[in-house]
Amino acid sequence: MTVDNKKRVTPGAPGVPFYTPIQEPPVGTAIASQETEVPTLFKPLTIRGVTIQNRFAVSPMCMYSADDGHLTDFHLVHLGAFALRGVALTIIEATAVAPNGRISPADSGLWQDSQIAPLRRVVDFIHSQGQKAGIQIAHAGRKASTVPLWQAKVEAKQLATEDVGGWPDNCVAPSAIPWDKEGWPMPKEMTIAQIEEVVQGFADAAKRAVVAGIDVIEIHGAHGYLISEFLSPISNRRTDKYGGSFENRTRLLFQVVDAIRAAIPESMPLFLRISATEWMEWSGQESWTLEDSIRLAKLLPEHGVDLLDVSSGGNNAQQKLDIHPYYQVSLAGKVREAVEAEGKKLLIGAVGMISNAEMARSIVQEGHKLNEEAAKNGTVEIEEEHGQKTQADLVLVARHLLREPEFVLKTARQLNVKVSWPKQYERGEWPRSFKI
């Protein structure tokens, strides 16, 4: 359904079942006449049949606010706020492909057709702002049946029991190994039939996402959830074709990738998020490492993956993270460099602690050196250094967007890039004389 524009003073956004003024060009688009060269951060990126006008994406964030897997008006407002303010691609939170694949009873799901309509409502609003909508589809594996984060803090426990809608006796994993010794469910080792059912679940969820109008699919293969559990030799102790060797431990991932790629249009981009390392190198055990991630990344293009979203950790309670502002960005850069060196075509997404203009600019900019002092202070001082390698093609921002939903617009202002604002908000644009 499209709104009739015959008597509208301002034409409405096309292809949505309600009236809102068309945002043309989309908010966050660099305006043609610039005083300085437009940085890569505000240049378009085309992935298969989808073009985004800048290099910002909303990283998936669990909100623990769904109703039996169905998105609600909370998600419309929460996600719509980012699209309204210029984020080119909004990726909806981890969305379970099966009821027992949710992280918590309040997680988003796409395992049944009734979940399509509320998702479509959110997608329609994102599209009405001229932006693109993605969704991360997932299975939580042994980290399922937990309570929302705020509840865990109050009750000092993770487990969601049956009396609050949990399923602690129906959690599955590659092997019967809990995430931690106390407070987590004891998962059941999956049968081959259950593995095949999960693969089909991912494909079916992807088909529903297409019906809902989603532009980009992302597979969640990170943070110790099911696919990540299969990748790691610490959590995967199987002796069949899904365990042991690198080829066997990556088998589920590639089956999911191939099933989704076959279920979605050729023009639709497919992303994959992984944990580049599980931060267990210190333990002396064989674990999933950056070298494994690089090996995996080189295989992804031939399976139709377009972008690798590089995160880390989450698969083991004993992990020892080396945290600094660029601890995950640098992992993305190393993966990108290794893939490029072999002439493979795979875009890279960087995530984690991206919280100021200089940091966001430097990650995707070719030929510019990061001024770490400027990034630390939130100021912008660009230094030329043509030997500097780009670390990623897309920046994915989560927590900082919760603090500053206008981060894209603010970044443009600090980088002296003129971008389009929401028509309704143009009176609020910062004056040239206003220091931010």
Tab-separated table of C-alpha atoms in Angstrom:
chain	number	residue	atom	x	y	z
A	1	MET	CA	0.000	0.000	0.000
A	2	THR	CA	1.260	3.474	-0.907
A	3	VAL	CA	-0.214	6.777	0.239
A	4	ASP	CA	-1.828	8.899	-2.509
A	5	ASN	CA	0.344	11.994	-3.037
A	6	LYS	CA	-1.990	13.901	-5.417
A	7	LYS	CA	-2.971	16.569	-2.893
A	8	ARG	CA	0.151	16.622	-0.742
A	9	VAL	CA	2.080	19.878	-0.339
A	10	THR	CA	5.185	17.746	0.203
A	11	PRO	CA	5.188	14.340	-1.501
A	12	GLY	CA	5.081	11.385	0.840
A	13	ALA	CA	7.698	8.686	1.164
A	14	PRO	CA	7.027	6.004	-1.458
A	15	GLY	CA	6.199	2.388	-0.710
A	16	VAL	CA	4.966	2.801	2.873
A	17	PRO	CA	1.362	2.584	4.176
A	18	PHE	CA	1.334	5.986	5.909
A	19	TYR	CA	2.137	9.577	5.110
A	20	THR	CA	5.432	11.143	6.087
A	21	PRO	CA	7.336	13.667	3.960
A	22	ILE	CA	9.847	12.113	1.616
A	23	GLN	CA	13.443	12.572	2.788
A	24	GLU	CA	15.215	13.187	-0.480
A	25	PRO	CA	18.148	12.839	-0.326
A	26	PRO	CA	18.132	10.531	2.701
A	27	VAL	CA	19.262	12.094	5.968
A	28	GLY	CA	23.023	11.775	6.399
A	29	THR	CA	23.776	12.225	2.686
A	30	ALA	CA	26.716	14.510	1.904
A	31	ILE	CA	25.520	17.599	0.010
A	32	ALA	CA	27.283	18.198	-3.318
A	33	SER	CA	28.999	21.571	-2.817
A	34	GLN	CA	31.605	20.977	-0.118
A	35	GLU	CA	34.322	23.276	1.163
A	36	THR	CA	36.555	20.285	1.850
A	37	GLU	CA	36.853	16.825	0.340
A	38	VAL	CA	34.148	14.469	1.603
A	39	PRO	CA	35.721	11.740	3.766
A	40	THR	CA	35.034	8.099	2.935
A	41	LEU	CA	32.777	7.958	6.017
A	42	PHE	CA	30.211	10.052	4.129
A	43	LYS	CA	30.616	8.475	0.705
A	44	PRO	CA	28.108	5.896	-0.605
A	45	LEU	CA	28.735	2.164	-0.431
A	46	THR	CA	27.044	-0.293	-2.780
A	47	ILE	CA	26.735	-3.937	-1.731
A	48	ARG	CA	25.037	-6.099	-4.365
A	49	GLY	CA	21.699	-4.369	-5.029
A	50	VAL	CA	21.770	-2.099	-1.974
A	51	THR	CA	23.386	1.339	-1.776
A	52	ILE	CA	23.805	3.186	1.502
A	53	GLN	CA	24.660	6.894	1.524
A	54	ASN	CA	27.235	6.809	4.330
A	55	ARG	CA	29.296	4.207	6.203
A	56	PHE	CA	27.310	4.118	9.458
A	57	ALA	CA	25.266	1.130	10.625
A	58	VAL	CA	23.376	0.431	13.825
A	59	SER	CA	24.986	-2.606	15.378
A	60	PRO	CA	22.399	-5.146	16.625
A	61	MET	CA	21.449	-4.491	20.255
A	62	CYS	CA	19.327	-6.817	22.391
A	63	MET	CA	16.562	-4.806	24.046
A	64	TYR	CA	14.710	-7.642	25.842
A	65	SER	CA	11.386	-6.017	24.958
A	66	ALA	CA	9.700	-8.380	22.483
A	67	ASP	CA	6.358	-10.075	23.103
A	68	ASP	CA	6.708	-13.807	22.399
A	69	GLY	CA	9.244	-12.942	19.734
A	70	HIS	CA	7.123	-10.158	18.218
A	71	LEU	CA	8.541	-6.649	17.916
A	72	THR	CA	6.497	-3.899	19.593
A	73	ASP	CA	6.061	-0.126	19.435
A	74	PHE	CA	9.155	0.150	21.604
A	75	HIS	CA	11.236	-1.190	18.712
A	76	LEU	CA	9.524	1.173	16.268
A	77	VAL	CA	10.582	4.189	18.348
A	78	HIS	CA	13.978	2.816	19.399
A	79	LEU	CA	15.129	1.800	15.906
A	80	GLY	CA	13.281	4.550	14.072
A	81	ALA	CA	15.221	7.181	16.005
A	82	PHE	CA	18.483	6.091	14.384
A	83	ALA	CA	17.074	6.002	10.851
A	84	LEU	CA	15.505	9.424	11.368
A	85	ARG	CA	18.883	10.876	12.334
A	86	GLY	CA	20.921	9.622	9.411
A	87	VAL	CA	22.209	6.105	10.098
A	88	ALA	CA	22.224	4.532	6.648
A	89	LEU	CA	21.703	0.926	7.763
A	90	THR	CA	19.820	-0.072	10.916
A	91	ILE	CA	20.391	-3.726	11.836
A	92	ILE	CA	17.657	-5.093	14.073
A	93	GLU	CA	18.703	-7.004	17.173
A	94	ALA	CA	19.560	-10.704	17.344
A	95	THR	CA	16.373	-12.413	16.183
A	96	ALA	CA	15.921	-16.071	17.033
A	97	VAL	CA	15.227	-18.724	14.414
A	98	ALA	CA	13.602	-21.011	17.026
A	99	PRO	CA	11.851	-20.436	20.377
A	100	ASN	CA	14.690	-22.109	22.291
A	101	GLY	CA	17.199	-20.086	20.283
A	102	ARG	CA	16.333	-16.857	22.080
A	103	ILE	CA	18.798	-15.419	24.573
A	104	SER	CA	15.889	-14.498	26.856
A	105	PRO	CA	12.097	-14.980	26.814
A	106	ALA	CA	11.824	-11.302	25.798
A	107	ASP	CA	13.959	-11.576	22.646
A	108	SER	CA	12.953	-10.932	19.065
A	109	GLY	CA	12.052	-13.952	16.942
A	110	LEU	CA	11.277	-14.882	13.364
A	111	TRP	CA	10.332	-18.540	13.646
A	112	GLN	CA	6.644	-18.061	12.787
A	113	ASP	CA	4.678	-16.008	10.267
A	114	SER	CA	2.868	-13.895	12.871
A	115	GLN	CA	6.209	-12.220	13.617
A	116	ILE	CA	6.437	-10.783	10.093
A	117	ALA	CA	3.850	-7.995	10.436
A	118	PRO	CA	5.357	-6.200	13.466
A	119	LEU	CA	8.782	-6.470	11.851
A	120	ARG	CA	7.365	-5.015	8.644
A	121	ARG	CA	6.039	-2.038	10.596
A	122	VAL	CA	9.534	-1.187	11.819
A	123	VAL	CA	11.026	-1.757	8.363
A	124	ASP	CA	8.405	0.511	6.755
A	125	PHE	CA	9.364	3.376	9.028
A	126	ILE	CA	13.086	2.918	8.356
A	127	HIS	CA	12.330	2.902	4.623
A	128	SER	CA	10.127	5.994	4.952
A	129	GLN	CA	13.253	7.878	6.022
A	130	GLY	CA	15.141	6.718	2.928
A	131	GLN	CA	17.313	4.368	4.984
A	132	LYS	CA	17.991	0.629	4.799
A	133	ALA	CA	16.943	-2.066	7.276
A	134	GLY	CA	18.916	-5.148	8.202
A	135	ILE	CA	18.253	-7.962	10.653
A	136	GLN	CA	20.599	-10.260	12.536
A	137	ILE	CA	19.252	-13.810	12.722
A	138	ALA	CA	20.571	-16.034	15.451
A	139	HIS	CA	20.405	-19.045	17.703
A	140	ALA	CA	21.642	-18.624	21.278
A	141	GLY	CA	22.658	-22.249	21.853
A	142	ARG	CA	23.952	-22.828	25.386
A	143	LYS	CA	23.564	-19.122	26.268
A	144	ALA	CA	19.767	-19.288	25.933
A	145	SER	CA	17.058	-19.071	28.608
A	146	THR	CA	18.585	-16.154	30.505
A	147	VAL	CA	16.902	-13.140	32.086
A	148	PRO	CA	17.255	-9.553	30.744
A	149	LEU	CA	20.437	-7.795	31.803
A	150	TRP	CA	18.778	-5.389	34.209
A	151	GLN	CA	17.009	-8.284	35.926
A	152	ALA	CA	20.237	-10.257	36.201
A	153	LYS	CA	21.859	-7.328	38.017
A	154	VAL	CA	19.038	-7.105	40.555
A	155	GLU	CA	18.569	-10.840	41.122
A	156	ALA	CA	22.261	-11.741	40.759
A	157	LYS	CA	21.371	-14.660	38.494
A	158	GLN	CA	21.345	-15.342	34.752
A	159	LEU	CA	18.977	-18.276	34.404
A	160	ALA	CA	15.383	-17.789	33.275
A	161	THR	CA	13.410	-20.651	34.804
A	162	GLU	CA	10.166	-22.108	33.483
A	163	ASP	CA	8.040	-20.029	35.869
A	164	VAL	CA	9.162	-16.844	34.035
A	165	GLY	CA	8.915	-18.323	30.529
A	166	GLY	CA	12.373	-19.850	30.320
A	167	TRP	CA	13.401	-23.292	29.002
A	168	PRO	CA	16.512	-24.319	30.981
A	169	ASP	CA	15.906	-28.005	30.177
A	170	ASN	CA	15.650	-27.360	26.420
A	171	CYS	CA	18.945	-25.595	25.666
A	172	VAL	CA	21.152	-27.132	23.009
A	173	ALA	CA	24.814	-26.875	22.031
A	174	PRO	CA	27.440	-28.733	20.005
A	175	SER	CA	28.511	-30.469	23.229
A	176	ALA	CA	27.017	-30.784	26.710
A	177	ILE	CA	29.246	-28.069	28.184
A	178	PRO	CA	27.682	-25.071	29.977
A	179	TRP	CA	28.960	-21.544	29.352
A	180	ASP	CA	30.013	-21.295	32.984
A	181	LYS	CA	29.943	-23.659	35.946
A	182	GLU	CA	27.219	-21.890	37.924
A	183	GLY	CA	24.030	-20.072	37.007
A	184	TRP	CA	23.821	-21.233	33.406
A	185	PRO	CA	21.784	-24.042	31.830
A	186	MET	CA	23.338	-27.418	31.123
A	187	PRO	CA	22.817	-27.815	27.367
A	188	LYS	CA	22.051	-31.046	25.561
A	189	GLU	CA	24.405	-32.142	22.784
A	190	MET	CA	22.609	-31.688	19.483
A	191	THR	CA	21.727	-34.628	17.282
A	192	ILE	CA	22.347	-34.481	13.548
A	193	ALA	CA	18.592	-34.097	13.037
A	194	GLN	CA	18.526	-31.095	15.384
A	195	ILE	CA	21.445	-29.501	13.563
A	196	GLU	CA	19.641	-29.916	10.246
A	197	GLU	CA	16.499	-28.432	11.806
A	198	VAL	CA	18.451	-25.353	12.920
A	199	VAL	CA	19.909	-24.878	9.433
A	200	GLN	CA	16.374	-24.983	8.013
A	201	GLY	CA	15.289	-22.559	10.738
A	202	PHE	CA	17.857	-20.002	9.593
A	203	ALA	CA	16.703	-20.353	5.974
A	204	ASP	CA	13.021	-20.009	6.936
A	205	ALA	CA	13.741	-16.936	9.092
A	206	ALA	CA	15.603	-15.361	6.165
A	207	LYS	CA	12.595	-15.972	3.899
A	208	ARG	CA	10.324	-14.256	6.436
A	209	ALA	CA	12.742	-11.336	6.614
A	210	VAL	CA	12.478	-10.951	2.840
A	211	VAL	CA	8.685	-10.880	3.093
A	212	ALA	CA	8.988	-8.188	5.789
A	213	GLY	CA	10.979	-5.993	3.396
A	214	ILE	CA	14.400	-6.362	5.028
A	215	ASP	CA	17.307	-5.151	2.855
A	216	VAL	CA	20.256	-6.950	4.506
A	217	ILE	CA	20.562	-10.246	6.399
A	218	GLU	CA	23.280	-10.739	9.007
A	219	ILE	CA	24.082	-14.169	10.467
A	220	HIS	CA	25.093	-14.120	14.119
A	221	GLY	CA	28.182	-16.302	14.395
A	222	ALA	CA	29.775	-14.494	17.346
A	223	HIS	CA	29.740	-13.987	21.115
A	224	GLY	CA	29.430	-17.603	22.181
A	225	TYR	CA	26.030	-18.262	20.644
A	226	LEU	CA	25.330	-21.463	18.742
A	227	ILE	CA	27.414	-20.989	15.577
A	228	SER	CA	30.269	-19.536	17.613
A	229	GLU	CA	30.076	-22.542	19.950
A	230	PHE	CA	30.533	-24.875	16.996
A	231	LEU	CA	33.588	-22.930	15.757
A	232	SER	CA	35.508	-23.199	19.025
A	233	PRO	CA	37.343	-26.404	19.982
A	234	ILE	CA	36.787	-25.439	23.632
A	235	SER	CA	32.987	-25.606	23.396
A	236	ASN	CA	32.813	-28.143	20.539
A	237	ARG	CA	34.109	-31.565	21.584
A	238	ARG	CA	32.144	-33.548	19.007
A	239	THR	CA	33.694	-36.539	17.260
A	240	ASP	CA	31.362	-36.589	14.238
A	241	LYS	CA	31.451	-34.502	11.064
A	242	TYR	CA	30.673	-31.328	13.053
A	243	GLY	CA	33.652	-31.556	15.428
A	244	GLY	CA	37.408	-31.887	15.525
A	245	SER	CA	39.032	-30.305	12.476
A	246	PHE	CA	38.631	-26.706	11.291
A	247	GLU	CA	36.584	-27.983	8.342
A	248	ASN	CA	34.230	-29.887	10.626
A	249	ARG	CA	33.810	-27.104	13.184
A	250	THR	CA	32.955	-24.601	10.426
A	251	ARG	CA	30.544	-27.006	8.716
A	252	LEU	CA	27.403	-25.709	10.456
A	253	LEU	CA	28.314	-22.115	9.624
A	254	PHE	CA	28.757	-22.850	5.936
A	255	GLN	CA	25.551	-24.890	5.820
A	256	VAL	CA	23.693	-21.915	7.308
A	257	VAL	CA	25.371	-19.482	4.919
A	258	ASP	CA	24.563	-21.628	1.888
A	259	ALA	CA	20.968	-22.225	2.996
A	260	ILE	CA	20.326	-18.508	3.489
A	261	ARG	CA	22.067	-17.500	0.293
A	262	ALA	CA	19.793	-19.933	-1.576
A	263	ALA	CA	16.697	-18.562	0.191
A	264	ILE	CA	17.199	-14.829	-0.455
A	265	PRO	CA	17.384	-12.776	-3.655
A	266	GLU	CA	20.720	-12.597	-5.433
A	267	SER	CA	20.597	-8.814	-5.006
A	268	MET	CA	20.348	-9.004	-1.200
A	269	PRO	CA	23.586	-8.538	0.773
A	270	LEU	CA	24.551	-11.195	3.289
A	271	PHE	CA	26.645	-10.254	6.335
A	272	LEU	CA	28.256	-12.499	8.925
A	273	ARG	CA	29.308	-11.480	12.438
A	274	ILE	CA	32.052	-13.489	14.116
A	275	SER	CA	34.208	-13.254	17.202
A	276	ALA	CA	37.661	-12.870	15.650
A	277	THR	CA	39.163	-14.392	18.793
A	278	GLU	CA	37.613	-15.881	21.905
A	279	TRP	CA	40.472	-14.418	23.978
A	280	MET	CA	41.508	-17.790	25.378
A	281	GLU	CA	45.030	-17.974	23.971
A	282	TRP	CA	46.412	-17.598	27.499
A	283	SER	CA	44.879	-20.929	28.576
A	284	GLY	CA	47.160	-23.208	26.581
A	285	GLN	CA	44.091	-24.930	25.098
A	286	GLU	CA	43.327	-24.991	21.411
A	287	SER	CA	40.852	-22.161	20.888
A	288	TRP	CA	39.342	-20.000	18.151
A	289	THR	CA	41.949	-17.374	17.253
A	290	LEU	CA	42.503	-14.481	14.871
A	291	GLU	CA	44.387	-16.845	12.564
A	292	ASP	CA	41.300	-19.080	12.377
A	293	SER	CA	39.143	-16.048	11.582
A	294	ILE	CA	41.471	-15.004	8.770
A	295	ARG	CA	41.370	-18.532	7.366
A	296	LEU	CA	37.575	-18.457	7.560
A	297	ALA	CA	37.322	-14.983	6.009
A	298	LYS	CA	39.203	-16.096	2.907
A	299	LEU	CA	36.573	-18.805	2.289
A	300	LEU	CA	33.500	-16.615	2.699
A	301	PRO	CA	33.321	-14.804	-0.675
A	302	GLU	CA	32.852	-18.016	-2.643
A	303	HIS	CA	29.853	-18.820	-0.429
A	304	GLY	CA	28.204	-15.468	-1.130
A	305	VAL	CA	29.030	-13.571	2.067
A	306	ASP	CA	29.490	-9.889	1.262
A	307	LEU	CA	30.629	-8.381	4.553
A	308	LEU	CA	32.340	-9.807	7.626
A	309	ASP	CA	31.329	-7.980	10.821
A	310	VAL	CA	34.325	-8.418	13.143
A	311	SER	CA	33.686	-8.560	16.877
A	312	SER	CA	35.325	-10.735	19.556
A	313	GLY	CA	34.877	-12.754	22.736
A	314	GLY	CA	31.782	-14.031	24.478
A	315	ASN	CA	32.315	-17.784	24.254
A	316	ASN	CA	34.015	-18.414	27.569
A	317	ALA	CA	33.624	-17.014	31.073
A	318	GLN	CA	37.410	-17.225	31.545
A	319	GLN	CA	38.245	-15.009	28.567
A	320	LYS	CA	40.939	-12.368	29.104
A	321	LEU	CA	40.213	-9.370	26.893
A	322	ASP	CA	42.879	-6.808	26.055
A	323	ILE	CA	40.548	-3.800	26.137
A	324	HIS	CA	41.494	-0.425	24.642
A	325	PRO	CA	39.526	1.853	22.276
A	326	TYR	CA	40.709	0.017	19.137
A	327	TYR	CA	40.933	-3.549	20.451
A	328	GLN	CA	38.268	-4.820	18.052
A	329	VAL	CA	38.887	-2.345	15.237
A	330	SER	CA	42.485	-3.554	14.983
A	331	LEU	CA	41.251	-7.145	14.643
A	332	ALA	CA	39.028	-6.029	11.755
A	333	GLY	CA	41.976	-4.287	10.134
A	334	LYS	CA	44.146	-7.396	10.330
A	335	VAL	CA	41.424	-9.559	8.772
A	336	ARG	CA	40.878	-7.008	6.013
A	337	GLU	CA	44.591	-6.790	5.216
A	338	ALA	CA	44.975	-10.576	5.017
A	339	VAL	CA	41.935	-11.007	2.760
A	340	GLU	CA	43.048	-8.154	0.511
A	341	ALA	CA	46.525	-9.661	0.192
A	342	GLU	CA	45.007	-12.695	-1.535
A	343	GLY	CA	42.869	-10.614	-3.865
A	344	LYS	CA	39.606	-11.717	-2.258
A	345	LYS	CA	36.567	-9.421	-2.320
A	346	LEU	CA	35.089	-9.218	1.152
A	347	LEU	CA	33.940	-6.054	2.863
A	348	ILE	CA	34.784	-5.656	6.544
A	349	GLY	CA	32.730	-4.086	9.311
A	350	ALA	CA	34.319	-2.707	12.491
A	351	VAL	CA	32.570	-2.497	15.839
A	352	GLY	CA	33.312	-1.608	19.441
A	353	MET	CA	33.874	1.638	21.361
A	354	ILE	CA	33.403	3.828	18.263
A	355	SER	CA	32.402	7.031	19.998
A	356	ASN	CA	33.798	10.115	18.260
A	357	ALA	CA	34.133	11.636	14.818
A	358	GLU	CA	37.857	11.136	14.341
A	359	MET	CA	37.708	7.483	15.306
A	360	ALA	CA	34.791	6.775	12.946
A	361	ARG	CA	36.464	8.685	10.104
A	362	SER	CA	39.849	7.016	10.504
A	363	ILE	CA	38.496	3.460	10.451
A	364	VAL	CA	37.157	3.645	6.888
A	365	GLN	CA	39.389	6.369	5.425
A	366	GLU	CA	42.019	5.359	2.882
A	367	GLY	CA	45.261	7.329	2.997
A	368	HIS	CA	44.793	9.083	6.326
A	369	LYS	CA	46.607	8.360	9.568
A	370	LEU	CA	44.646	8.174	12.800
A	371	ASN	CA	45.501	11.044	15.115
A	372	GLU	CA	45.044	9.146	18.385
A	373	GLU	CA	45.221	12.271	20.541
A	374	ALA	CA	42.493	13.907	18.470
A	375	ALA	CA	40.367	10.761	18.669
A	376	LYS	CA	40.837	10.606	22.431
A	377	ASN	CA	39.742	14.210	22.866
A	378	GLY	CA	36.903	14.035	20.358
A	379	THR	CA	38.498	16.732	18.172
A	380	VAL	CA	39.405	16.427	14.505
A	381	GLU	CA	42.920	16.904	13.205
A	382	ILE	CA	43.476	15.003	9.990
A	383	GLU	CA	47.018	14.105	9.006
A	384	GLU	CA	47.883	12.790	5.559
A	385	GLU	CA	49.811	9.545	5.308
A	386	HIS	CA	49.222	7.735	2.059
A	387	GLY	CA	50.606	4.434	3.326
A	388	GLN	CA	47.871	3.988	5.937
A	389	LYS	CA	45.602	1.008	5.319
A	390	THR	CA	41.854	1.241	5.679
A	391	GLN	CA	40.726	-0.915	8.593
A	392	ALA	CA	37.105	-1.449	7.542
A	393	ASP	CA	34.444	-0.467	5.040
A	394	LEU	CA	31.599	0.093	7.505
A	395	VAL	CA	31.431	1.243	11.121
A	396	LEU	CA	28.811	-0.411	13.304
A	397	VAL	CA	27.821	1.574	16.373
A	398	ALA	CA	25.709	0.380	19.293
A	399	ARG	CA	26.066	1.811	22.787
A	400	HIS	CA	27.200	5.235	21.658
A	401	LEU	CA	24.019	5.606	19.624
A	402	LEU	CA	22.071	4.995	22.831
A	403	ARG	CA	23.923	7.951	24.316
A	404	GLU	CA	23.828	10.108	21.179
A	405	PRO	CA	21.186	9.106	18.618
A	406	GLU	CA	22.319	12.111	16.545
A	407	PHE	CA	25.899	10.746	16.315
A	408	VAL	CA	25.896	10.739	12.481
A	409	LEU	CA	24.784	14.375	12.271
A	410	LYS	CA	27.216	15.436	14.990
A	411	THR	CA	30.085	13.605	13.300
A	412	ALA	CA	29.331	15.345	10.008
A	413	ARG	CA	29.380	18.726	11.749
A	414	GLN	CA	32.706	17.991	13.446
A	415	LEU	CA	34.234	16.799	10.172
A	416	ASN	CA	32.935	19.913	8.389
A	417	VAL	CA	30.765	17.830	6.055
A	418	LYS	CA	27.431	19.328	5.045
A	419	VAL	CA	24.794	16.577	5.142
A	420	SER	CA	21.046	16.518	4.737
A	421	TRP	CA	18.944	16.724	7.918
A	422	PRO	CA	15.403	15.468	8.521
A	423	LYS	CA	13.098	18.031	6.926
A	424	GLN	CA	11.143	18.352	10.150
A	425	TYR	CA	14.324	18.988	12.178
A	426	GLU	CA	16.170	21.415	9.885
A	427	ARG	CA	15.496	24.343	12.236
A	428	GLY	CA	17.545	22.525	14.873
A	429	GLU	CA	20.707	22.218	12.769
A	430	TRP	CA	23.775	23.565	14.547
A	431	PRO	CA	24.761	27.076	13.373
A	432	ARG	CA	28.255	27.487	11.929
A	433	SER	CA	29.231	29.559	14.931
A	434	PHE	CA	28.039	26.899	17.401
A	435	LYS	CA	30.843	24.818	18.882
A	436	ILE	CA	30.029	21.174	19.598
